[in-house]
Tab-separated table of C-alpha atoms and ligand atoms in Angstrom:
chain	number	residue	atom	x	y	z
A	524	MET	CA	108.905	93.427	142.529
A	525	ILE	CA	108.028	96.916	143.801
A	526	TYR	CA	107.659	99.720	141.262
A	527	ARG	CA	107.674	103.488	141.419
A	528	GLU	CA	105.354	104.474	138.635
A	529	MET	CA	103.579	107.660	137.516
A	530	GLY	CA	99.958	106.526	137.375
A	531	LYS	CA	97.737	108.413	134.939
A	532	VAL	CA	94.311	109.273	136.368
A	533	ILE	CA	91.622	108.085	133.949
A	534	SER	CA	88.644	108.555	136.238
A	535	ASN	CA	88.070	110.122	139.634
A	536	GLU	CA	84.556	110.318	141.031
A	537	GLU	CA	82.563	110.448	144.237
A	538	ILE	CA	80.783	107.072	144.467
A	539	ALA	CA	79.139	107.632	147.868
A	540	GLU	CA	79.063	110.395	150.456
A	541	GLY	CA	82.679	111.544	150.871
A	542	ILE	CA	83.957	108.323	149.264
A	543	TYR	CA	85.918	108.488	146.012
A	544	LYS	CA	87.109	106.011	143.433
A	545	THR	CA	90.133	106.764	141.277
A	546	VAL	CA	91.292	104.607	138.372
A	547	PHE	CA	94.892	104.898	137.169
A	548	ILE	CA	96.744	103.538	134.176
A	549	SER	CA	99.661	101.893	135.960
A	550	PRO	CA	100.818	98.854	133.956
A	551	ASN	CA	103.644	97.608	136.199
A	552	ILE	CA	101.731	97.817	139.460
A	553	SER	CA	98.600	96.425	137.816
A	554	SER	CA	100.342	93.343	136.464
A	555	SER	CA	102.196	92.512	139.680
A	556	SER	CA	99.652	93.236	142.426
A	557	MET	CA	97.502	90.800	144.374
A	558	PRO	CA	94.270	91.449	146.312
A	559	GLY	CA	95.113	92.829	149.760
A	560	GLN	CA	98.201	94.763	148.688
A	561	PHE	CA	98.485	98.537	148.716
A	562	VAL	CA	100.141	101.477	147.000
A	563	ASN	CA	101.862	104.386	148.747
A	564	ILE	CA	100.737	107.559	147.027
A	565	LEU	CA	102.209	111.037	146.831
A	566	PRO	CA	98.995	113.062	146.506
A	567	SER	CA	100.775	116.109	145.081
A	568	LEU	CA	104.177	116.930	143.606
A	569	ASP	CA	104.218	120.204	145.571
A	570	TRP	CA	107.347	120.202	147.806
A	571	ARG	CA	105.193	121.128	150.832
A	572	ASN	CA	103.361	117.766	150.659
A	573	VAL	CA	106.124	115.221	151.089
A	574	MET	CA	104.169	112.512	152.941
A	575	ARG	CA	102.784	109.565	151.005
A	576	ARG	CA	99.376	108.081	151.817
A	577	PRO	CA	98.869	104.291	151.805
A	578	MET	CA	95.765	103.075	149.954
A	579	SER	CA	94.635	99.511	149.319
A	580	ILE	CA	94.310	98.435	145.716
A	581	ALA	CA	90.593	97.943	145.021
A	582	SER	CA	91.106	96.303	141.621
A	583	GLN	CA	93.863	95.462	139.163
A	584	GLY	CA	94.092	94.256	135.579
A	585	ASN	CA	94.206	95.541	131.983
A	586	ASP	CA	97.067	97.913	132.908
A	587	GLU	CA	94.791	99.653	135.435
A	588	ILE	CA	94.464	99.811	139.201
A	589	SER	CA	91.771	101.497	141.259
A	590	ILE	CA	91.597	102.828	144.788
A	591	ILE	CA	88.532	103.677	146.900
A	592	TYR	CA	89.049	106.167	149.679
A	593	LYS	CA	87.367	108.445	152.131
A	594	SER	CA	88.303	112.105	152.132
A	595	VAL	CA	89.405	112.641	155.747
A	596	GLY	CA	92.296	115.109	155.659
A	597	GLU	CA	94.696	117.118	153.572
A	598	GLY	CA	96.090	114.290	151.431
A	599	THR	CA	92.787	112.673	150.572
A	600	ARG	CA	91.239	116.090	149.813
A	601	ILE	CA	94.000	116.649	147.227
A	602	MET	CA	93.309	113.177	145.836
A	603	ALA	CA	89.573	113.819	145.530
A	604	ASN	CA	90.432	116.780	143.278
A	605	TRP	CA	92.847	115.022	140.919
A	606	ALA	CA	91.994	115.923	137.334
A	607	ILE	CA	91.646	113.379	134.546
A	608	GLY	CA	95.045	112.970	132.879
A	609	GLU	CA	97.012	113.972	135.990
A	610	LYS	CA	100.126	111.868	136.667
A	611	VAL	CA	100.432	110.631	140.241
A	612	ASP	CA	103.558	109.224	141.901
A	613	LEU	CA	102.758	105.673	143.097
A	614	ILE	CA	104.923	103.059	144.842
A	615	GLY	CA	103.667	99.488	144.870
A	616	PRO	CA	102.495	96.869	145.100
A	617	LEU	CA	103.379	96.800	148.816
A	618	GLY	CA	102.650	94.394	151.648
A	619	ASN	CA	101.264	90.873	151.717
A	620	TYR	CA	98.006	89.622	150.225
A	621	TRP	CA	94.926	87.550	151.053
A	622	GLU	CA	95.592	83.815	151.140
A	623	GLY	CA	93.718	80.675	152.099
A	624	TYR	CA	90.454	81.525	150.344
A	625	LYS	CA	90.579	78.685	147.824
A	626	SER	CA	90.302	75.995	150.486
A	627	SER	CA	87.684	77.710	152.639
A	628	PHE	CA	84.202	79.146	152.734
A	629	PRO	CA	85.228	82.822	152.948
A	630	ILE	CA	83.162	85.331	154.898
A	631	ILE	CA	84.576	88.681	153.854
A	632	VAL	CA	83.819	91.659	156.063
A	633	GLY	CA	84.534	95.319	155.304
A	634	GLY	CA	83.675	98.553	157.032
A	635	GLY	CA	84.403	102.254	156.645
A	636	VAL	CA	87.542	102.846	154.606
A	637	GLY	CA	88.327	99.115	154.747
A	638	ILE	CA	86.110	98.223	151.833
A	639	ALA	CA	88.711	98.440	149.046
A	640	PRO	CA	90.728	95.265	149.790
A	641	ILE	CA	87.484	93.431	150.593
A	642	LEU	CA	85.904	94.374	147.244
A	643	ASN	CA	89.088	93.280	145.500
A	644	LEU	CA	88.813	89.876	147.181
A	645	HIS	CA	85.063	89.723	146.399
A	646	ASP	CA	85.836	90.206	142.687
A	647	VAL	CA	88.472	87.455	142.743
A	648	LEU	CA	86.082	85.060	144.479
A	649	LEU	CA	83.355	85.828	141.924
A	650	GLU	CA	85.803	85.329	139.060
A	651	LYS	CA	86.993	81.998	140.498
A	652	LYS	CA	83.399	80.989	141.304
A	653	ILE	CA	84.216	80.469	144.994
A	654	ASP	CA	81.047	80.511	147.093
A	655	HIS	CA	81.362	83.192	149.788
A	656	CYS	CA	79.511	85.752	151.868
A	657	LEU	CA	80.167	89.512	151.703
A	658	ILE	CA	79.287	91.788	154.640
A	659	MET	CA	79.838	95.542	154.494
A	660	GLY	CA	79.121	98.084	157.200
A	661	ALA	CA	78.658	101.863	157.185
A	662	ARG	CA	77.131	104.512	159.394
A	663	HIS	CA	74.201	105.251	157.049
A	664	SER	CA	72.894	104.503	153.553
A	665	GLY	CA	74.733	107.451	151.934
A	666	GLU	CA	78.067	105.759	152.610
A	667	HIS	CA	77.138	102.556	150.773
A	668	PHE	CA	77.560	102.142	147.020
A	669	PHE	CA	76.565	98.502	146.733
A	670	PRO	CA	73.121	96.833	146.781
A	671	HIS	CA	71.946	94.819	149.798
A	672	GLU	CA	71.297	91.370	148.251
A	673	PRO	CA	70.855	88.670	150.908
A	674	GLN	CA	69.780	86.239	148.145
A	675	ASN	CA	73.337	86.538	146.746
A	676	LYS	CA	74.933	86.431	150.228
A	677	VAL	CA	75.687	90.186	150.079
A	678	PHE	CA	74.665	91.856	153.347
A	679	LEU	CA	74.909	95.548	154.213
A	680	SER	CA	74.608	97.051	157.659
A	681	THR	CA	74.017	100.636	158.745
A	682	ASP	CA	74.252	102.050	162.253
A	683	ASP	CA	70.951	103.918	161.781
A	684	GLY	CA	69.085	101.176	159.886
A	685	SER	CA	68.693	103.338	156.741
A	686	LEU	CA	69.872	100.471	154.509
A	687	GLY	CA	70.252	96.732	154.990
A	688	ILE	CA	70.397	95.426	158.546
A	689	LYS	CA	70.428	97.887	161.456
A	690	GLY	CA	73.570	97.474	163.520
A	691	ASN	CA	77.173	96.663	162.737
A	692	VAL	CA	78.892	93.918	160.774
A	693	VAL	CA	79.175	91.652	163.807
A	694	ASP	CA	75.406	91.969	164.389
A	695	ILE	CA	74.986	90.610	160.835
A	696	LEU	CA	77.451	87.792	161.489
A	697	LYS	CA	75.556	86.834	164.637
A	698	SER	CA	72.171	86.946	162.910
A	699	ILE	CA	73.076	84.883	159.854
A	700	TYR	CA	75.515	82.519	161.545
A	701	PRO	CA	74.276	81.737	165.050
A	702	ILE	CA	77.057	80.314	167.258
A	703	GLY	CA	78.151	76.896	166.035
A	704	LYS	CA	76.376	77.165	162.684
A	705	HIS	CA	79.455	77.640	160.517
A	706	SER	CA	80.706	75.134	158.023
A	707	GLN	CA	84.004	73.597	159.136
A	708	ASN	CA	86.180	75.349	156.608
A	709	THR	CA	84.822	78.875	157.209
A	710	LYS	CA	87.470	81.560	157.225
A	711	ILE	CA	86.910	85.269	157.914
A	712	PHE	CA	88.754	87.984	155.979
A	713	SER	CA	88.234	91.498	157.273
A	714	CYS	CA	89.345	95.102	156.888
A	715	GLY	CA	87.879	98.163	158.552
A	716	PRO	CA	88.180	100.518	161.504
A	717	PRO	CA	90.289	99.075	164.365
A	718	MET	CA	87.333	98.772	166.783
A	719	MET	CA	85.314	96.898	164.156
A	720	MET	CA	88.159	94.481	163.480
A	721	ASP	CA	88.654	93.837	167.193
A	722	GLU	CA	84.970	92.873	167.366
A	723	VAL	CA	85.357	90.628	164.309
A	724	ARG	CA	88.407	89.075	165.971
A	725	ASN	CA	86.442	88.396	169.171
A	726	TYR	CA	83.647	86.836	167.113
A	727	SER	CA	86.156	84.581	165.312
A	728	ASN	CA	87.717	83.521	168.620
A	729	GLU	CA	84.316	82.736	170.144
A	730	ASN	CA	83.426	80.641	167.086
A	731	LYS	CA	86.920	79.111	166.718
A	732	LEU	CA	87.187	80.422	163.162
A	733	ASP	CA	90.366	81.159	161.272
A	734	CYS	CA	90.510	84.915	160.641
A	735	ASP	CA	92.819	87.248	158.721
A	736	LEU	CA	92.680	90.993	159.325
A	737	ALA	CA	94.094	93.761	157.107
A	738	LEU	CA	95.271	96.535	159.420
A	739	GLU	CA	95.279	100.166	158.324
A	740	THR	CA	97.990	101.254	160.737
A	741	ILE	CA	99.259	104.789	160.159
A	742	MET	CA	102.335	104.532	157.913
A	743	ALA	CA	105.037	106.737	156.425
A	744	CYS	CA	107.595	105.048	154.154
A	745	GLY	CA	105.554	101.904	153.381
A	746	PHE	CA	108.566	99.580	153.019
A	747	GLY	CA	110.335	99.019	156.322
A	748	ILE	CA	112.587	102.059	156.766
A	749	CYS	CA	110.884	104.395	159.232
A	750	GLN	CA	109.663	101.764	161.760
A	751	GLY	CA	106.530	103.877	162.160
A	752	CYS	CA	103.988	101.095	161.704
A	753	THR	CA	104.796	98.570	164.449
A	754	VAL	CA	102.187	95.977	165.410
A	755	GLU	CA	102.705	93.999	168.616
A	756	ARG	CA	102.628	90.272	168.171
A	757	LYS	CA	101.570	87.921	170.967
A	758	ALA	CA	104.589	86.975	173.115
A	759	GLU	CA	106.021	83.551	172.389
A	760	THR	CA	105.360	80.994	175.085
A	761	ASN	CA	109.017	80.579	176.104
A	762	GLY	CA	109.447	84.364	176.380
A	763	VAL	CA	112.466	84.362	174.051
A	764	HIS	CA	112.075	86.553	171.024
A	765	SER	CA	113.872	89.267	169.136
A	766	TYR	CA	112.472	92.795	168.914
A	767	ARG	CA	111.666	92.110	165.271
A	768	ASN	CA	109.720	88.944	166.130
A	769	ARG	CA	107.787	90.738	168.838
A	770	PHE	CA	107.078	93.920	166.865
A	771	ALA	CA	105.990	93.317	163.297
A	772	LEU	CA	105.862	96.083	160.692
A	773	ALA	CA	102.423	96.519	159.152
A	774	CYS	CA	103.955	97.614	155.830
A	775	LEU	CA	106.355	94.661	155.439
A	776	ASP	CA	104.914	91.792	157.502
A	777	GLY	CA	101.321	92.942	156.893
A	778	PRO	CA	99.050	94.702	156.381
A	779	ILE	CA	97.315	91.303	156.731
A	780	PHE	CA	97.815	89.432	160.002
A	781	ASN	CA	96.158	86.353	161.404
A	782	ALA	CA	93.873	87.263	164.312
A	783	GLU	CA	95.775	84.804	166.537
A	784	GLU	CA	99.078	86.505	165.790
A	785	ILE	CA	98.490	90.022	167.086
A	786	ILE	CA	97.499	91.499	170.426
A	787	SER	CA	95.111	94.155	169.157
A	788	CYS	CA	93.911	95.867	165.972
A	789	VAL	CA	93.853	99.289	167.692
B	471	FAD	C1	97.807	99.649	154.257
B	471	FAD	C2	96.768	100.750	154.320
B	471	FAD	C3	95.741	100.757	153.410
B	471	FAD	C4	94.784	101.771	153.442
B	471	FAD	N1	93.782	101.744	152.548
B	471	FAD	C5	92.848	102.698	152.542
B	471	FAD	C6	91.806	102.667	151.590
B	471	FAD	O1	91.706	101.771	150.743
B	471	FAD	N2	90.909	103.680	151.631
B	471	FAD	C7	90.978	104.698	152.555
B	471	FAD	O2	90.111	105.590	152.564
B	471	FAD	N3	91.964	104.741	153.486
B	471	FAD	C8	92.891	103.774	153.498
B	471	FAD	N4	93.898	103.825	154.414
B	471	FAD	C9	93.940	104.952	155.366
B	471	FAD	C10	94.555	106.159	154.633
B	471	FAD	O3	95.917	105.914	154.400
B	471	FAD	C11	94.390	107.432	155.476
B	471	FAD	O4	93.035	107.722	155.619
B	471	FAD	C12	95.064	108.594	154.772
B	471	FAD	O5	96.461	108.427	154.835
B	471	FAD	C13	94.694	109.888	155.422
B	471	FAD	O6	95.422	110.907	154.761
B	471	FAD	P1	94.975	112.417	154.864
B	471	FAD	O7	96.156	113.244	154.514
B	471	FAD	O8	93.734	112.674	154.101
B	471	FAD	O9	94.604	112.578	156.377
B	471	FAD	P2	95.470	113.259	157.492
B	471	FAD	O10	95.341	114.748	157.361
B	471	FAD	O11	96.843	112.678	157.540
B	471	FAD	O12	94.647	112.758	158.739
B	471	FAD	C14	93.232	113.036	158.848
B	471	FAD	C15	92.616	112.088	159.844
B	471	FAD	O13	92.732	110.732	159.366
B	471	FAD	C16	93.414	109.953	160.329
B	471	FAD	N5	94.298	108.994	159.660
B	471	FAD	C17	95.456	109.251	159.032
B	471	FAD	N6	96.000	108.110	158.565
B	471	FAD	C18	95.157	107.123	158.929
B	471	FAD	C19	95.159	105.711	158.799
B	471	FAD	N7	96.171	105.044	158.234
B	471	FAD	N8	94.126	105.023	159.292
B	471	FAD	C20	93.118	105.637	159.899
B	471	FAD	N9	93.060	106.959	160.087
B	471	FAD	C21	94.074	107.688	159.626
B	471	FAD	C22	94.232	110.929	161.160
B	471	FAD	O14	94.472	110.420	162.449
B	471	FAD	C23	93.313	112.124	161.210
B	471	FAD	O15	92.317	112.007	162.190
B	471	FAD	C24	94.864	102.814	154.417
B	471	FAD	C25	95.913	102.809	155.349
B	471	FAD	C26	96.844	101.781	155.303
B	471	FAD	C27	97.961	101.784	156.284
B	472	FES	S1	105.715	102.490	157.204
B	472	FES	FE1	107.836	102.810	157.467
B	472	FES	S2	108.442	100.946	158.386
B	472	FES	FE2	106.366	100.612	157.940
């Protein structure tokens, strides 16, 4: 069930450089959402700002949901300035959700603005006591808000080496899991910038690992009306397919796709 609900802001703070976390009271969306799903948010009720912004749900439960986002443009700047008590127009939960983690050893990989659905999955795995490895990448230490704890299988990377391992998330994957050193049931779950996810996809292919990727394709409506979020699927072998089979919609069929299913994350 998808709800349109006025979420009440109960906290809104900068948790790292330019990265904000907002917690809403939103009982319907909270009780019906799953890790990996998103909400489509109207940042302001001003008639000049009619476009919603999709944001992954970073946590749910106890009538609350949270989002974690980077302030990159007009909408997210409005969001960063929401006052406590403000009511925000939310539609959700939207899209599909992470699956297949109960029967696998999950390696969960987030980067940039793609950390929210990965942290949500991390929390579920901790709660269910499922052994897993968390890898998060950023450009520098200021963008991280989590400790680097290799002893707990939590690895951070930074492009400039200011925190954790110098390099990107795939450099971490290669250093801790040399080719062929994965357990048989390893599955990768990833969300981040398109170039990062393409690299994660290549790594999974090279290592013959199952891999699900949450795409952050630019969206408008969020539920299949505008056709603005198409993702090209690999052509079927017999060449016979409908337009709909060939071009998935990130909002309805995704945002999570298997790495084998799509041509590119870009
Ligand atoms: C399913 C989904 C989940 C998402 N979850 C998160 C999240 O948890 N946290 C988060 O910070 N962001 C997330 N995003 C991206 C977020 O929606 C955009 O950053 C946001 O819409 C930008 O709005 P804006 O008005 O601030 O920027 P705009 O003024 O619209 O654009 C500013 C800049 O951001 C770029 N941009 C706009 N939309 C996107 C997008 N979808 N992806 C990448 N770049 C974009 C524009 O090209 C432009 O360069 C998600 C996107 C999708 C589709
Ligand atoms: S965002 Fe409108 S169809 Fe997907």
